[in-house]
mmCIF file of C-alpha atoms in Angstrom:
data_model
loop_
_atom_site.group_PDB
_atom_site.id
_atom_site.type_symbol
_atom_site.label_atom_id
_atom_site.label_comp_id
_atom_site.label_asym_id
_atom_site.label_seq_id
_atom_site.Cartn_x
_atom_site.Cartn_y
_atom_site.Cartn_z
ATOM 1 C CA UNK A 127 0.020 0.018 0.006
ATOM 2 C CA UNK A 128 1.144 3.527 -0.618
ATOM 3 C CA UNK A 129 1.646 5.812 2.386
ATOM 4 C CA UNK A 130 1.530 9.464 1.775
ATOM 5 C CA UNK A 131 4.278 11.877 2.920
ATOM 6 C CA UNK A 132 1.698 13.763 5.098
ATOM 7 C CA UNK A 133 0.745 10.584 6.876
ATOM 8 C CA UNK A 134 4.344 9.745 7.488
ATOM 9 C CA UNK A 135 5.029 13.174 9.040
ATOM 10 C CA UNK A 136 1.801 13.087 11.210
ATOM 11 C CA UNK A 137 2.551 9.583 12.513
ATOM 12 C CA UNK A 138 6.132 10.337 13.332
ATOM 13 C CA UNK A 139 5.193 13.626 15.026
ATOM 14 C CA UNK A 140 2.682 11.839 17.236
ATOM 15 C CA UNK A 141 5.077 9.202 18.195
ATOM 16 C CA UNK A 142 7.775 11.726 19.057
ATOM 17 C CA UNK A 143 5.250 13.707 21.056
ATOM 18 C CA UNK A 144 4.312 10.593 23.001
ATOM 19 C CA UNK A 145 7.865 9.720 23.726
ATOM 20 C CA UNK A 146 8.712 13.295 24.831
ATOM 21 C CA UNK A 147 5.619 13.252 27.115
ATOM 22 C CA UNK A 148 6.649 9.975 28.762
ATOM 23 C CA UNK A 149 10.314 11.190 29.279
ATOM 24 C CA UNK A 150 8.992 14.517 30.673
ATOM 25 C CA UNK A 151 6.693 12.642 33.112
ATOM 26 C CA UNK A 152 9.555 10.475 34.331
ATOM 27 C CA UNK A 153 11.743 13.536 34.699
ATOM 28 C CA UNK A 154 9.034 15.240 36.809
ATOM 29 C CA UNK A 155 8.798 12.038 38.955
ATOM 30 C CA UNK A 156 12.553 12.151 39.596
ATOM 31 C CA UNK A 157 12.412 15.812 40.398
ATOM 32 C CA UNK A 158 9.544 15.416 42.937
ATOM 33 C CA UNK A 159 10.457 11.828 44.096
ATOM 34 C CA UNK A 160 6.773 11.053 43.805
ATOM 35 C CA UNK A 161 5.298 8.229 41.738
ATOM 36 C CA UNK A 162 1.819 9.760 41.568
ATOM 37 C CA UNK A 163 1.832 13.241 39.985
ATOM 38 C CA UNK A 164 -1.941 13.414 39.314
ATOM 39 C CA UNK A 165 -4.847 11.338 40.578
ATOM 40 C CA UNK A 166 -5.149 9.925 37.206
ATOM 41 C CA UNK A 167 -1.850 8.129 37.564
ATOM 42 C CA UNK A 168 -3.370 5.822 40.251
ATOM 43 C CA UNK A 169 -6.821 6.665 41.386
ATOM 44 C CA UNK A 170 -7.004 4.120 44.192
ATOM 45 C CA UNK A 171 -3.713 5.023 45.618
ATOM 46 C CA UNK A 172 -4.460 8.693 45.302
ATOM 47 C CA UNK A 173 -7.722 8.361 47.205
ATOM 48 C CA UNK A 174 -6.055 6.324 49.922
ATOM 49 C CA UNK A 175 -3.134 8.710 50.274
ATOM 50 C CA UNK A 176 -5.612 11.572 50.647
ATOM 51 C CA UNK A 177 -7.272 9.717 53.532
ATOM 52 C CA UNK A 178 -3.989 8.947 55.190
ATOM 53 C CA UNK A 179 -2.755 12.607 54.764
ATOM 54 C CA UNK A 180 -5.908 13.919 56.416
ATOM 55 C CA UNK A 181 -5.493 11.468 59.310
ATOM 56 C CA UNK A 182 -1.837 12.545 59.635
ATOM 57 C CA UNK A 183 -2.911 16.237 59.756
ATOM 58 C CA UNK A 184 -5.555 15.473 62.409
ATOM 59 C CA UNK A 185 -2.904 13.599 64.420
ATOM 60 C CA UNK A 186 -0.612 16.664 64.178
ATOM 61 C CA UNK A 187 -3.465 18.875 65.387
ATOM 62 C CA UNK A 188 -4.084 16.592 68.327
ATOM 63 C CA UNK A 189 -0.312 16.889 69.271
ATOM 64 C CA UNK A 190 -0.796 20.642 69.304
ATOM 65 C CA UNK A 191 -3.878 20.309 71.404
ATOM 66 C CA UNK A 192 -1.968 18.132 73.897
ATOM 67 C CA UNK A 193 0.707 20.740 74.111
ATOM 68 C CA UNK A 194 -1.844 23.378 74.941
ATOM 69 C CA UNK A 195 -3.619 21.040 77.383
ATOM 70 C CA UNK A 196 -0.375 20.209 79.188
ATOM 71 C CA UNK A 197 0.378 23.945 79.564
ATOM 72 C CA UNK A 198 -3.056 24.614 81.133
ATOM 73 C CA UNK A 199 -3.047 21.599 83.299
ATOM 74 C CA UNK A 200 0.483 22.367 84.634
ATOM 75 C CA UNK A 201 -0.872 25.920 85.546
ATOM 76 C CA UNK A 202 -3.795 24.296 87.293
ATOM 77 C CA UNK A 203 -1.655 21.847 89.161
ATOM 78 C CA UNK A 204 0.665 24.666 90.349
ATOM 79 C CA UNK A 205 -2.329 26.692 91.492
ATOM 80 C CA UNK A 206 -3.761 23.737 93.435
ATOM 81 C CA UNK A 207 -0.340 23.233 95.021
ATOM 82 C CA UNK A 208 -0.472 26.892 96.254
ATOM 83 C CA UNK A 209 -3.961 26.211 97.576
ATOM 84 C CA UNK A 210 -2.886 23.177 99.462
ATOM 85 C CA UNK A 211 0.051 25.144 100.939
ATOM 86 C CA UNK A 212 -2.299 27.943 102.005
ATOM 87 C CA UNK A 213 -4.631 25.482 103.708
ATOM 88 C CA UNK A 214 -1.767 23.765 105.538
ATOM 89 C CA UNK A 215 -0.760 27.252 106.825
ATOM 90 C CA UNK A 216 -4.344 27.902 107.964
ATOM 91 C CA UNK A 217 -4.481 24.523 109.683
ATOM 92 C CA UNK A 218 -1.245 25.266 111.585
ATOM 93 C CA UNK A 219 -2.702 28.653 112.674
ATOM 94 C CA UNK A 220 -5.842 26.858 113.910
ATOM 95 C CA UNK A 221 -3.732 24.438 115.870
ATOM 96 C CA UNK A 222 -1.799 27.306 117.366
ATOM 97 C CA UNK A 223 -5.140 29.001 118.325
ATOM 98 C CA UNK A 224 -5.873 25.952 120.450
ATOM 99 C CA UNK A 225 -3.108 26.851 122.889
ATOM 100 C CA UNK A 226 -4.841 27.321 126.277
ATOM 101 C CA UNK A 227 -2.409 30.021 127.352
ATOM 102 C CA UNK A 228 -3.534 32.436 124.606
ATOM 103 C CA UNK A 229 -5.565 35.457 125.557
ATOM 104 C CA UNK A 230 -7.977 37.408 123.333
ATOM 105 C CA UNK A 231 -5.089 39.791 122.126
ATOM 106 C CA UNK A 232 -3.163 36.771 121.010
ATOM 107 C CA UNK A 233 -6.138 35.302 119.113
ATOM 108 C CA UNK A 234 -6.840 38.628 117.554
ATOM 109 C CA UNK A 235 -3.315 38.556 116.086
ATOM 110 C CA UNK A 236 -3.931 35.095 114.650
ATOM 111 C CA UNK A 237 -7.283 36.307 113.341
ATOM 112 C CA UNK A 238 -5.579 39.147 111.450
ATOM 113 C CA UNK A 239 -3.071 36.684 109.999
ATOM 114 C CA UNK A 240 -5.894 34.420 108.932
ATOM 115 C CA UNK A 241 -7.557 37.413 107.120
ATOM 116 C CA UNK A 242 -4.431 37.761 105.071
ATOM 117 C CA UNK A 243 -4.430 33.977 104.316
ATOM 118 C CA UNK A 244 -8.127 34.273 103.355
ATOM 119 C CA UNK A 245 -7.212 37.031 100.826
ATOM 120 C CA UNK A 246 -4.412 34.934 99.446
ATOM 121 C CA UNK A 247 -6.753 31.968 99.056
ATOM 122 C CA UNK A 248 -9.290 34.096 97.230
ATOM 123 C CA UNK A 249 -6.575 35.384 94.975
ATOM 124 C CA UNK A 250 -5.444 31.843 94.132
ATOM 125 C CA UNK A 251 -9.101 30.878 93.461
ATOM 126 C CA UNK A 252 -9.364 33.771 90.985
ATOM 127 C CA UNK A 253 -6.163 32.830 89.051
ATOM 128 C CA UNK A 254 -6.207 33.499 85.339
ATOM 129 C CA UNK A 255 -5.011 31.217 82.638
ATOM 130 C CA UNK A 256 -2.654 33.837 81.032
ATOM 131 C CA UNK A 257 -5.071 34.446 78.104
ATOM 132 C CA UNK A 258 -7.584 36.617 79.967
ATOM 133 C CA UNK A 259 -9.739 33.740 81.240
ATOM 134 C CA UNK A 260 -10.079 32.272 84.727
ATOM 135 C CA UNK A 261 -9.119 28.794 85.646
ATOM 136 C CA UNK A 262 -11.920 27.942 88.001
ATOM 137 C CA UNK A 263 -15.081 29.618 86.536
ATOM 138 C CA UNK A 264 -16.300 26.572 84.489
ATOM 139 C CA UNK A 265 -17.479 27.491 81.070
ATOM 140 C CA UNK A 266 -17.748 31.177 82.070
ATOM 141 C CA UNK A 267 -14.051 31.760 81.492
ATOM 142 C CA UNK A 268 -14.414 35.574 81.352
ATOM 143 C CA UNK A 269 -16.245 35.805 84.659
ATOM 144 C CA UNK A 270 -14.364 36.065 87.933
ATOM 145 C CA UNK A 271 -15.307 32.948 89.832
ATOM 146 C CA UNK A 272 -15.330 34.296 93.451
ATOM 147 C CA UNK A 273 -16.324 37.620 95.032
ATOM 148 C CA UNK A 274 -15.734 38.330 98.720
ATOM 149 C CA UNK A 275 -18.846 38.372 100.927
ATOM 150 C CA UNK A 276 -19.314 38.881 104.660
ATOM 151 C CA UNK A 277 -19.820 35.197 105.064
ATOM 152 C CA UNK A 278 -16.827 34.186 102.930
ATOM 153 C CA UNK A 279 -17.124 34.258 99.141
ATOM 154 C CA UNK A 280 -19.806 33.779 96.441
ATOM 155 C CA UNK A 281 -19.245 31.671 93.402
ATOM 156 C CA UNK A 282 -20.017 33.404 90.207
ATOM 157 C CA UNK A 283 -19.082 30.738 87.668
ATOM 158 C CA UNK A 284 -20.928 27.566 86.688
ATOM 159 C CA UNK A 285 -20.489 23.838 87.140
ATOM 160 C CA UNK A 286 -19.040 23.297 83.691
ATOM 161 C CA UNK A 287 -15.656 21.658 82.910
ATOM 162 C CA UNK A 288 -13.852 22.861 79.844
ATOM 163 C CA UNK A 289 -12.354 20.127 77.758
ATOM 164 C CA UNK A 290 -10.021 19.766 74.780
ATOM 165 C CA UNK A 291 -9.868 16.960 72.144
ATOM 166 C CA UNK A 292 -6.454 15.432 72.558
ATOM 167 C CA UNK A 293 -6.998 12.191 70.521
ATOM 168 C CA UNK A 294 -9.469 10.751 68.055
ATOM 169 C CA UNK A 295 -11.596 9.358 70.887
ATOM 170 C CA UNK A 296 -10.355 11.227 73.970
ATOM 171 C CA UNK A 297 -11.143 14.661 75.531
ATOM 172 C CA UNK A 298 -9.208 15.860 78.586
ATOM 173 C CA UNK A 299 -10.640 18.397 81.132
ATOM 174 C CA UNK A 300 -8.556 21.432 81.258
ATOM 175 C CA UNK A 301 -9.641 22.470 84.815
ATOM 176 C CA UNK A 302 -12.224 21.904 87.490
ATOM 177 C CA UNK A 303 -14.988 24.222 88.480
ATOM 178 C CA UNK A 304 -14.358 26.492 91.371
ATOM 179 C CA UNK A 305 -17.448 25.030 93.050
ATOM 180 C CA UNK A 306 -15.911 21.486 92.977
ATOM 181 C CA UNK A 307 -12.467 22.738 94.313
ATOM 182 C CA UNK A 308 -13.388 25.411 96.926
ATOM 183 C CA UNK A 309 -17.099 24.829 97.772
ATOM 184 C CA UNK A 310 -18.079 21.233 97.591
ATOM 185 C CA UNK A 311 -16.307 20.440 100.902
ATOM 186 C CA UNK A 312 -17.964 17.899 103.116
ATOM 187 C CA UNK A 313 -18.325 19.032 106.700
ATOM 188 C CA UNK A 314 -17.405 16.990 109.821
ATOM 189 C CA UNK A 315 -15.893 13.671 109.130
ATOM 190 C CA UNK A 316 -17.408 13.352 105.705
ATOM 191 C CA UNK A 317 -20.326 11.313 106.872
ATOM 192 C CA UNK A 318 -21.752 13.264 109.763
ATOM 193 C CA UNK A 319 -20.860 16.426 111.747
ATOM 194 C CA UNK A 320 -21.000 16.997 115.498
ATOM 195 C CA UNK A 321 -21.634 20.431 116.959
ATOM 196 C CA UNK A 322 -22.121 22.036 120.310
ATOM 197 C CA UNK A 323 -25.107 24.506 120.675
ATOM 198 C CA UNK A 324 -23.996 28.052 120.982
ATOM 199 C CA UNK A 325 -26.051 28.448 124.220
ATOM 200 C CA UNK A 326 -24.246 25.753 126.161
ATOM 201 C CA UNK A 327 -22.919 26.848 129.487
ATOM 202 C CA UNK A 328 -20.977 23.790 130.357
ATOM 203 C CA UNK A 329 -17.370 22.757 129.609
ATOM 204 C CA UNK A 330 -18.121 19.732 127.465
ATOM 205 C CA UNK A 331 -16.216 19.132 124.201
ATOM 206 C CA UNK A 332 -17.501 16.727 121.547
ATOM 207 C CA UNK A 333 -15.250 14.722 119.171
ATOM 208 C CA UNK A 334 -15.726 14.548 115.406
ATOM 209 C CA UNK A 335 -16.653 10.888 115.675
ATOM 210 C CA UNK A 336 -16.451 8.048 113.195
ATOM 211 C CA UNK A 337 -18.731 5.472 111.491
ATOM 212 C CA UNK A 338 -18.881 2.267 113.411
ATOM 213 C CA UNK A 339 -21.337 0.386 111.202
ATOM 214 C CA UNK A 340 -22.040 1.895 107.739
ATOM 215 C CA UNK A 341 -25.009 -0.479 107.134
ATOM 216 C CA UNK A 342 -26.837 0.954 110.113
ATOM 217 C CA UNK A 343 -26.575 4.626 109.141
ATOM 218 C CA UNK A 344 -29.898 6.407 108.738
ATOM 219 C CA UNK A 345 -28.811 9.921 107.650
ATOM 220 C CA UNK A 346 -31.112 11.426 110.272
ATOM 221 C CA UNK A 347 -30.628 14.550 112.506
ATOM 222 C CA UNK A 348 -30.018 13.708 116.106
ATOM 223 C CA UNK A 349 -29.969 15.905 119.208
ATOM 224 C CA UNK A 350 -28.106 14.902 122.483
ATOM 225 C CA UNK A 351 -29.245 16.780 125.574
ATOM 226 C CA UNK A 352 -27.792 16.618 129.098
ATOM 227 C CA UNK A 353 -29.614 16.533 132.400
ATOM 228 C CA UNK A 354 -27.843 17.299 135.725
ATOM 229 C CA UNK A 355 -29.824 16.456 138.867
ATOM 230 C CA UNK A 356 -29.457 15.668 142.534
ATOM 231 C CA UNK A 357 -26.740 16.095 145.144
ATOM 232 C CA UNK A 358 -24.177 14.910 144.423
ATOM 233 C CA UNK A 359 -24.914 15.778 140.807
ATOM 234 C CA UNK A 360 -25.765 12.991 138.444
ATOM 235 C CA UNK A 361 -25.410 13.639 134.805
ATOM 236 C CA UNK A 362 -27.455 11.682 132.203
ATOM 237 C CA UNK A 363 -27.995 12.236 128.468
ATOM 238 C CA UNK A 364 -30.749 11.454 126.053
ATOM 239 C CA UNK A 365 -30.449 11.163 122.313
ATOM 240 C CA UNK A 366 -33.523 12.045 120.085
ATOM 241 C CA UNK A 367 -33.976 11.448 116.431
ATOM 242 C CA UNK A 368 -35.464 14.693 115.200
ATOM 243 C CA UNK A 369 -36.004 13.585 111.576
ATOM 244 C CA UNK A 370 -39.031 11.436 112.749
ATOM 245 C CA UNK A 371 -42.365 13.187 113.549
ATOM 246 C CA UNK A 372 -42.730 13.375 116.380
ATOM 247 C CA UNK A 373 -39.023 12.965 117.497
ATOM 248 C CA UNK A 374 -38.245 9.575 118.927
ATOM 249 C CA UNK A 375 -35.758 8.672 121.626
ATOM 250 C CA UNK A 376 -32.787 6.547 120.431
ATOM 251 C CA UNK A 377 -31.105 6.575 123.843
ATOM 252 C CA UNK A 378 -32.865 7.646 127.132
ATOM 253 C CA UNK A 379 -31.309 8.736 130.441
ATOM 254 C CA UNK A 380 -27.958 7.150 129.783
ATOM 255 C CA UNK A 381 -25.480 7.836 132.562
ATOM 256 C CA UNK A 382 -22.708 10.166 131.318
ATOM 257 C CA UNK A 383 -19.027 9.225 131.633
ATOM 258 C CA UNK A 384 -16.500 11.695 130.286
ATOM 259 C CA UNK A 385 -14.548 10.299 127.290
ATOM 260 C CA UNK A 386 -16.776 7.212 126.989
ATOM 261 C CA UNK A 387 -17.762 6.266 123.446
ATOM 262 C CA UNK A 388 -21.462 7.056 122.571
ATOM 263 C CA UNK A 389 -22.724 4.802 119.818
ATOM 264 C CA UNK A 390 -26.102 4.513 118.031
ATOM 265 C CA UNK A 391 -27.345 4.006 114.449
ATOM 266 C CA UNK A 392 -23.874 3.254 113.174
ATOM 267 C CA UNK A 393 -22.435 6.416 114.715
ATOM 268 C CA UNK A 394 -19.655 6.686 117.354
ATOM 269 C CA UNK A 395 -18.248 9.766 119.099
ATOM 270 C CA UNK A 396 -17.380 10.882 122.667
ATOM 271 C CA UNK A 397 -17.744 13.875 124.815
ATOM 272 C CA UNK A 398 -15.269 15.052 127.371
ATOM 273 C CA UNK A 399 -15.552 17.612 130.126
ATOM 274 C CA UNK A 400 -18.356 18.649 132.373
ATOM 275 C CA UNK A 401 -21.644 19.477 130.630
ATOM 276 C CA UNK A 402 -24.187 21.692 132.322
ATOM 277 C CA UNK A 403 -27.889 20.951 132.718
ATOM 278 C CA UNK A 404 -29.629 21.652 129.418
ATOM 279 C CA UNK A 405 -26.509 21.589 127.310
ATOM 280 C CA UNK A 406 -27.149 20.133 123.758
ATOM 281 C CA UNK A 407 -25.147 18.735 120.958
ATOM 282 C CA UNK A 408 -26.316 17.965 117.386
ATOM 283 C CA UNK A 409 -25.281 15.130 115.125
ATOM 284 C CA UNK A 410 -26.250 15.759 111.505
ATOM 285 C CA UNK A 411 -25.392 14.369 108.073
ATOM 286 C CA UNK A 412 -22.374 16.098 106.451
ATOM 287 C CA UNK A 413 -23.168 19.001 104.175
ATOM 288 C CA UNK A 414 -21.209 20.904 101.549
ATOM 289 C CA UNK A 415 -19.509 24.029 102.700
ATOM 290 C CA UNK A 416 -17.207 26.586 101.178
ATOM 291 C CA UNK A 417 -13.678 26.715 102.403
ATOM 292 C CA UNK A 418 -14.024 30.458 102.493
ATOM 293 C CA UNK A 419 -16.987 30.061 104.866
ATOM 294 C CA UNK A 420 -14.839 27.744 107.017
ATOM 295 C CA UNK A 421 -12.051 30.301 107.308
ATOM 296 C CA UNK A 422 -14.401 33.115 107.923
ATOM 297 C CA UNK A 423 -16.111 31.271 110.781
ATOM 298 C CA UNK A 424 -12.677 30.365 112.166
ATOM 299 C CA UNK A 425 -11.703 34.120 112.265
ATOM 300 C CA UNK A 426 -14.983 34.926 114.034
ATOM 301 C CA UNK A 427 -14.427 32.229 116.541
ATOM 302 C CA UNK A 428 -10.937 33.491 117.434
ATOM 303 C CA UNK A 429 -12.337 37.067 117.937
ATOM 304 C CA UNK A 430 -15.030 35.832 120.245
ATOM 305 C CA UNK A 431 -14.424 36.165 124.011
ATOM 306 C CA UNK A 432 -13.508 32.764 125.472
ATOM 307 C CA UNK A 433 -13.888 33.488 129.194
ATOM 308 C CA UNK A 434 -14.152 30.763 131.802
ATOM 309 C CA UNK A 435 -14.482 27.018 131.288
ATOM 310 C CA UNK A 436 -17.617 27.351 129.216
ATOM 311 C CA UNK A 437 -16.072 29.905 126.877
ATOM 312 C CA UNK A 438 -12.908 27.857 126.418
ATOM 313 C CA UNK A 439 -15.002 24.739 125.744
ATOM 314 C CA UNK A 440 -17.020 26.644 123.110
ATOM 315 C CA UNK A 441 -13.832 27.895 121.431
ATOM 316 C CA UNK A 442 -12.417 24.355 121.416
ATOM 317 C CA UNK A 443 -15.559 23.023 119.837
ATOM 318 C CA UNK A 444 -15.406 25.686 117.186
ATOM 319 C CA UNK A 445 -11.776 25.046 116.536
ATOM 320 C CA UNK A 446 -12.356 21.335 116.252
ATOM 321 C CA UNK A 447 -15.063 21.963 113.734
ATOM 322 C CA UNK A 448 -12.948 24.234 111.735
ATOM 323 C CA UNK A 449 -10.013 21.698 111.790
ATOM 324 C CA UNK A 450 -12.306 18.994 110.500
ATOM 325 C CA UNK A 451 -13.550 21.145 107.669
ATOM 326 C CA UNK A 452 -10.078 22.458 106.775
ATOM 327 C CA UNK A 453 -8.869 18.832 106.645
ATOM 328 C CA UNK A 454 -11.743 17.916 104.306
ATOM 329 C CA UNK A 455 -10.900 20.952 102.184
ATOM 330 C CA UNK A 456 -7.301 20.021 101.930
ATOM 331 C CA UNK A 457 -8.134 16.451 101.128
ATOM 332 C CA UNK A 458 -10.472 17.678 98.416
ATOM 333 C CA UNK A 459 -7.755 19.880 96.844
ATOM 334 C CA UNK A 460 -5.351 16.911 96.908
ATOM 335 C CA UNK A 461 -8.004 14.671 95.227
ATOM 336 C CA UNK A 462 -8.439 17.292 92.439
ATOM 337 C CA UNK A 463 -4.655 17.741 92.126
ATOM 338 C CA UNK A 464 -4.185 13.980 91.780
ATOM 339 C CA UNK A 465 -6.824 14.004 89.000
ATOM 340 C CA UNK A 466 -4.928 16.731 87.208
ATOM 341 C CA UNK A 467 -1.704 14.756 87.597
ATOM 342 C CA UNK A 468 -3.346 11.690 86.134
ATOM 343 C CA UNK A 469 -4.469 13.687 83.106
ATOM 344 C CA UNK A 470 -0.948 15.026 82.584
ATOM 345 C CA UNK A 471 0.323 11.442 82.711
ATOM 346 C CA UNK A 472 -2.274 10.403 80.212
ATOM 347 C CA UNK A 473 -1.044 13.110 77.859
ATOM 348 C CA UNK A 474 2.456 11.554 77.979
ATOM 349 C CA UNK A 475 0.880 8.264 76.902
ATOM 350 C CA UNK A 476 -1.137 9.868 74.157
ATOM 351 C CA UNK A 477 2.023 11.732 72.934
ATOM 352 C CA UNK A 478 3.821 8.397 72.605
ATOM 353 C CA UNK A 479 0.852 6.754 70.788
ATOM 354 C CA UNK A 480 0.599 9.806 68.485
ATOM 355 C CA UNK A 481 4.362 9.511 67.544
ATOM 356 C CA UNK A 482 3.741 5.840 66.622
ATOM 357 C CA UNK A 483 0.785 6.894 64.581
ATOM 358 C CA UNK A 484 2.931 9.507 62.681
ATOM 359 C CA UNK A 485 5.479 6.814 61.889
ATOM 360 C CA UNK A 486 2.731 4.569 60.627
ATOM 361 C CA UNK A 487 1.103 7.313 58.556
ATOM 362 C CA UNK A 488 4.513 8.313 57.013
ATOM 363 C CA UNK A 489 5.263 4.659 56.107
ATOM 364 C CA UNK A 490 1.815 4.202 54.445
ATOM 365 C CA UNK A 491 2.212 7.413 52.509
ATOM 366 C CA UNK A 492 5.706 6.362 51.397
ATOM 367 C CA UNK A 493 4.312 3.029 50.167
ATOM 368 C CA UNK A 494 1.594 4.735 48.179
ATOM 369 C CA UNK A 495 3.389 7.831 46.758
ATOM 370 C CA UNK A 496 7.099 7.450 46.907
ATOM 371 C CA UNK A 497 9.063 6.701 43.729
ATOM 372 C CA UNK A 498 11.391 3.828 43.134
ATOM 373 C CA UNK A 499 14.262 6.093 42.113
ATOM 374 C CA UNK A 500 16.515 3.186 40.648
ATOM 375 C CA UNK A 501 13.729 2.024 38.462
ATOM 376 C CA UNK A 502 12.724 5.556 37.389
ATOM 377 C CA UNK A 503 16.394 6.334 36.376
ATOM 378 C CA UNK A 504 16.499 3.262 34.388
ATOM 379 C CA UNK A 505 13.175 4.033 32.702
ATOM 380 C CA UNK A 506 14.481 7.616 32.028
ATOM 381 C CA UNK A 507 17.603 6.327 30.351
ATOM 382 C CA UNK A 508 15.593 3.884 28.251
ATOM 383 C CA UNK A 509 13.099 6.519 27.317
ATOM 384 C CA UNK A 510 15.987 8.933 26.435
ATOM 385 C CA UNK A 511 17.603 6.275 24.139
ATOM 386 C CA UNK A 512 14.310 5.452 22.513
ATOM 387 C CA UNK A 513 13.532 9.191 21.888
ATOM 388 C CA UNK A 514 16.933 9.804 20.439
ATOM 389 C CA UNK A 515 16.580 6.781 18.091
ATOM 390 C CA UNK A 516 13.158 7.858 17.022
ATOM 391 C CA UNK A 517 14.426 11.329 16.315
ATOM 392 C CA UNK A 518 17.317 10.156 14.188
ATOM 393 C CA UNK A 519 15.103 7.660 12.232
ATOM 394 C CA UNK A 520 12.591 10.338 11.669
ATOM 395 C CA UNK A 521 15.354 12.714 10.297
ATOM 396 C CA UNK A 522 16.550 9.981 8.018
ATOM 397 C CA UNK A 523 13.095 8.985 6.746
ATOM 398 C CA UNK A 524 12.059 12.651 6.184
ATOM 399 C CA UNK A 525 15.048 13.167 4.008
ATOM 400 C CA UNK A 526 14.036 10.589 1.529
ATOM 401 C CA UNK A 527 12.445 11.984 -1.722
ATOM 402 C CA UNK A 528 12.207 11.034 -5.361
ATOM 403 C CA UNK A 529 13.317 14.481 -6.242
ATOM 404 C CA UNK A 530 16.777 13.486 -4.986
ATOM 405 C CA UNK A 531 17.046 11.149 -7.984
ATOM 406 C CA UNK A 532 15.535 13.314 -10.678
#
């Protein structure tokens, strides 16, 4: 068959264009060290590489979030440590106030020092996060959590707990609400609280008590009243359950012996000293009380006159109540601090897992996208040789013409 000169030129040109395109593509692969230059090169691998790249970017963002979370939690931990130190100082002052040789002037000096500690404690509770927000205000980061009041301090925040996503399926709380740290403090021994009536005229001192049988607890309010009759004086006591209507007697006309354990309904405590006729003590379930209220009450107790045996007993009872509440407050702060420490430790584990994921993602992307350089160089040399041969053959063929022989 006869082939026209135009057809020969068109076919050769197309072939040279294809060869040049192939060698240009190989050169681009060598320059970028990527096997896939466009999704059309390998649609399946391109889609998979896009998924892996997105997962890798998310993992990088989680690493940034963990860095931010670690910074905030470290600040919270430092603040809680300061809170614990302040509470220890306040407890030490309360212990010093129990010195029987102190007079009103000495206790006034302690009360003044406690006022300074209370201001310091309020300042710590209102600590900011360095970005204009408050650590312990819950979701209301721009609201100062505590305002000073005559009875202690009032919480202005909410019960929320800000969290940050630090892994694909894990969020870490950045702080605790001020209510949980400074207000939700159980009074007494954590189960029940014992208190002396303010109108008592005797010299009896009640202990904090303990739980002797948890299964027998009722959670009721009890009142213990003393009766002193006869000559010589005989002291007895009666315990009434005031939760029932009408109140019912749990113990009636029991002989009083100083320091002897009094037990009923799973509760145990003792009373020391000499109660007066009509003196009463209450035993009630523990409640939640602000640490600021505890310190304010302690200051008021130190400034009250403690004259005579009854006044000293009243002061001792108030100091014992304050000590119990301060211990609970310190324990609560330590619990929150331990939780923060656990979250910091968890971030370390998540960092390690995130580093392993980055290695895995990088390996997967390398398998999907990276170029076999040795093979690509070999292909490039072969394509270069083929192109040069095609160009030389086309030059030779294009020079053939019948006019050369006429």
